[in-house]
Amino acid sequence: SSLCSVSRRRYWDLEVWRAKRDAREPSLTQAIINCYWSSYVVLGIFAFLEEGTRVVQPIFLGKMISYVENYDPNDSAALHEAYGYAAGLSACVLLWAILHHVYFYHIQRVGMRLRVAVCHMIYRKVSVTRYHCVYLP
């Protein structure tokens, strides 16, 4: 936890330094983006894989329906192909369930870290502002 706090503080201090250098106000949004972009890229890959399995499922289901519509009891190759489509559909459903729960768990963790970071920065800013107001002549 303290390592995360140091990391957030470092990104904020870097943003303050850049803002002073560029003669602008520091941006909390930019500091947060710089701190958490890698977590969101990994979660984006999980989301892409999850949605990819959702896209493939109807294709497998359509192939299975096509097999049932054109059923030929003497065509064993089509039967084995239908088994493959059923296995693919089952694998997609299982993969989607796993990816969905892993993605949801990690997005919740990153969201909570982000919440703590923003609350910390707001508290720090209020504390510094209040401190300066009390002791300034």
GROMACS .gro file of C-alpha atoms in nm:
model
  137
    1SER     CA    1   0.000   0.000   0.000
    2SER     CA    2   0.280   0.242   0.085
    3LEU     CA    3   0.450   0.161  -0.247
    4CYS     CA    4   0.132   0.256  -0.433
    5SER     CA    5   0.111   0.578  -0.233
    6VAL     CA    6   0.471   0.665  -0.321
    7SER     CA    7   0.403   0.587  -0.685
    8ARG     CA    8   0.093   0.811  -0.694
    9ARG     CA    9   0.279   1.091  -0.520
   10ARG     CA   10   0.564   1.061  -0.769
   11TYR     CA   11   0.324   1.093  -1.064
   12TRP     CA   12   0.154   1.391  -0.904
   13ASP     CA   13   0.487   1.559  -0.827
   14LEU     CA   14   0.596   1.500  -1.187
   15GLU     CA   15   0.270   1.656  -1.312
   16VAL     CA   16   0.321   1.958  -1.085
   17TRP     CA   17   0.677   1.998  -1.215
   18ARG     CA   18   0.558   1.974  -1.578
   19ALA     CA   19   0.280   2.224  -1.511
   20LYS     CA   20   0.523   2.474  -1.362
   21ARG     CA   21   0.757   2.423  -1.656
   22ASP     CA   22   0.474   2.478  -1.907
   23ALA     CA   23   0.314   2.762  -1.704
   24ARG     CA   24  -0.021   2.587  -1.660
   25GLU     CA   25  -0.230   2.437  -1.383
   26PRO     CA   26  -0.143   2.078  -1.284
   27SER     CA   27  -0.398   1.823  -1.400
   28LEU     CA   28  -0.507   1.544  -1.167
   29THR     CA   29  -0.655   1.367  -1.469
   30GLN     CA   30  -0.319   1.362  -1.647
   31ALA     CA   31  -0.143   1.232  -1.334
   32ILE     CA   32  -0.402   0.954  -1.300
   33ILE     CA   33  -0.369   0.860  -1.668
   34ASN     CA   34   0.009   0.844  -1.637
   35CYS     CA   35  -0.017   0.630  -1.323
   36TYR     CA   36  -0.287   0.382  -1.428
   37TRP     CA   37  -0.264   0.352  -1.808
   38SER     CA   38  -0.083   0.016  -1.797
   39SER     CA   39  -0.351  -0.141  -1.575
   40TYR     CA   40  -0.621  -0.031  -1.816
   41VAL     CA   41  -0.431  -0.162  -2.120
   42VAL     CA   42  -0.415  -0.509  -1.963
   43LEU     CA   43  -0.784  -0.488  -1.875
   44GLY     CA   44  -0.858  -0.376  -2.230
   45ILE     CA   45  -0.694  -0.693  -2.360
   46PHE     CA   46  -0.913  -0.900  -2.125
   47ALA     CA   47  -1.222  -0.712  -2.245
   48PHE     CA   48  -1.122  -0.764  -2.609
   49LEU     CA   49  -1.081  -1.140  -2.556
   50GLU     CA   50  -1.409  -1.158  -2.365
   51GLU     CA   51  -1.600  -0.981  -2.641
   52GLY     CA   52  -1.422  -1.190  -2.904
   53THR     CA   53  -1.560  -1.507  -2.748
   54ARG     CA   54  -1.907  -1.350  -2.748
   55VAL     CA   55  -1.878  -1.282  -3.121
   56VAL     CA   56  -1.766  -1.637  -3.205
   57GLN     CA   57  -2.046  -1.809  -3.011
   58PRO     CA   58  -2.327  -1.728  -3.260
   59ILE     CA   59  -2.109  -1.851  -3.547
   60PHE     CA   60  -2.066  -2.191  -3.382
   61LEU     CA   61  -2.436  -2.200  -3.295
   62GLY     CA   62  -2.529  -2.116  -3.656
   63LYS     CA   63  -2.310  -2.401  -3.784
   64MET     CA   64  -2.478  -2.643  -3.544
   65ILE     CA   65  -2.824  -2.528  -3.656
   66SER     CA   66  -2.714  -2.571  -4.017
   67TYR     CA   67  -2.611  -2.929  -3.938
   68VAL     CA   68  -2.952  -3.005  -3.784
   69GLU     CA   69  -3.138  -2.847  -4.079
   70ASN     CA   70  -2.937  -3.051  -4.333
   71TYR     CA   71  -2.926  -3.371  -4.127
   72ASP     CA   72  -2.806  -3.677  -4.316
   73PRO     CA   73  -2.775  -3.994  -4.105
   74ASN     CA   74  -2.516  -4.137  -4.346
   75ASP     CA   75  -2.277  -3.836  -4.336
   76SER     CA   76  -2.034  -3.913  -4.052
   77ALA     CA   77  -1.800  -3.627  -4.153
   78ALA     CA   78  -2.079  -3.375  -4.094
   79LEU     CA   79  -2.149  -3.537  -3.756
   80HIS     CA   80  -1.786  -3.502  -3.651
   81GLU     CA   81  -1.789  -3.143  -3.775
   82ALA     CA   82  -2.100  -3.075  -3.563
   83TYR     CA   83  -1.922  -3.226  -3.263
   84GLY     CA   84  -1.636  -2.987  -3.327
   85TYR     CA   85  -1.874  -2.692  -3.342
   86ALA     CA   86  -2.041  -2.806  -3.019
   87ALA     CA   87  -1.699  -2.837  -2.852
   88GLY     CA   88  -1.605  -2.491  -2.982
   89LEU     CA   89  -1.928  -2.341  -2.850
   90SER     CA   90  -1.874  -2.507  -2.511
   91ALA     CA   91  -1.514  -2.384  -2.498
   92CYS     CA   92  -1.628  -2.030  -2.584
   93VAL     CA   93  -1.889  -2.031  -2.309
   94LEU     CA   94  -1.636  -2.161  -2.056
   95LEU     CA   95  -1.368  -1.915  -2.170
   96TRP     CA   96  -1.616  -1.627  -2.158
   97ALA     CA   97  -1.721  -1.716  -1.803
   98ILE     CA   98  -1.359  -1.730  -1.685
   99LEU     CA   99  -1.256  -1.411  -1.865
  100HIS     CA  100  -1.565  -1.225  -1.746
  101HIS     CA  101  -1.499  -1.301  -1.379
  102VAL     CA  102  -1.126  -1.230  -1.402
  103TYR     CA  103  -1.194  -0.904  -1.588
  104PHE     CA  104  -1.463  -0.797  -1.343
  105TYR     CA  105  -1.240  -0.874  -1.043
  106HIS     CA  106  -0.945  -0.677  -1.180
  107ILE     CA  107  -1.155  -0.382  -1.298
  108GLN     CA  108  -1.299  -0.358  -0.946
  109ARG     CA  109  -0.946  -0.359  -0.798
  110VAL     CA  110  -0.822  -0.089  -1.033
  111GLY     CA  111  -1.137   0.114  -0.969
  112MET     CA  112  -1.083   0.097  -0.594
  113ARG     CA  113  -0.718   0.196  -0.634
  114LEU     CA  114  -0.829   0.488  -0.847
  115ARG     CA  115  -1.085   0.588  -0.585
  116VAL     CA  116  -0.824   0.578  -0.309
  117ALA     CA  117  -0.581   0.779  -0.523
  118VAL     CA  118  -0.834   1.052  -0.598
  119CYS     CA  119  -0.949   1.070  -0.235
  120HIS     CA  120  -0.587   1.089  -0.123
  121MET     CA  121  -0.507   1.368  -0.367
  122ILE     CA  122  -0.817   1.565  -0.271
  123TYR     CA  123  -0.737   1.526   0.099
  124ARG     CA  124  -0.377   1.629   0.038
  125LYS     CA  125  -0.481   1.933  -0.163
  126VAL     CA  126  -0.735   2.041   0.100
  127SER     CA  127  -0.480   1.989   0.378
  128VAL     CA  128  -0.214   2.193   0.198
  129THR     CA  129  -0.462   2.469   0.109
  130ARG     CA  130  -0.594   2.483   0.464
  131TYR     CA  131  -0.241   2.482   0.605
  132HIS     CA  132  -0.140   2.778   0.387
  133CYS     CA  133  -0.457   2.971   0.473
  134VAL     CA  134  -0.401   2.937   0.846
  135TYR     CA  135  -0.036   3.038   0.850
  136LEU     CA  136  -0.030   3.305   0.581
  137PRO     CA  137  -0.030   3.660   0.723
   0.00000   0.00000   0.00000
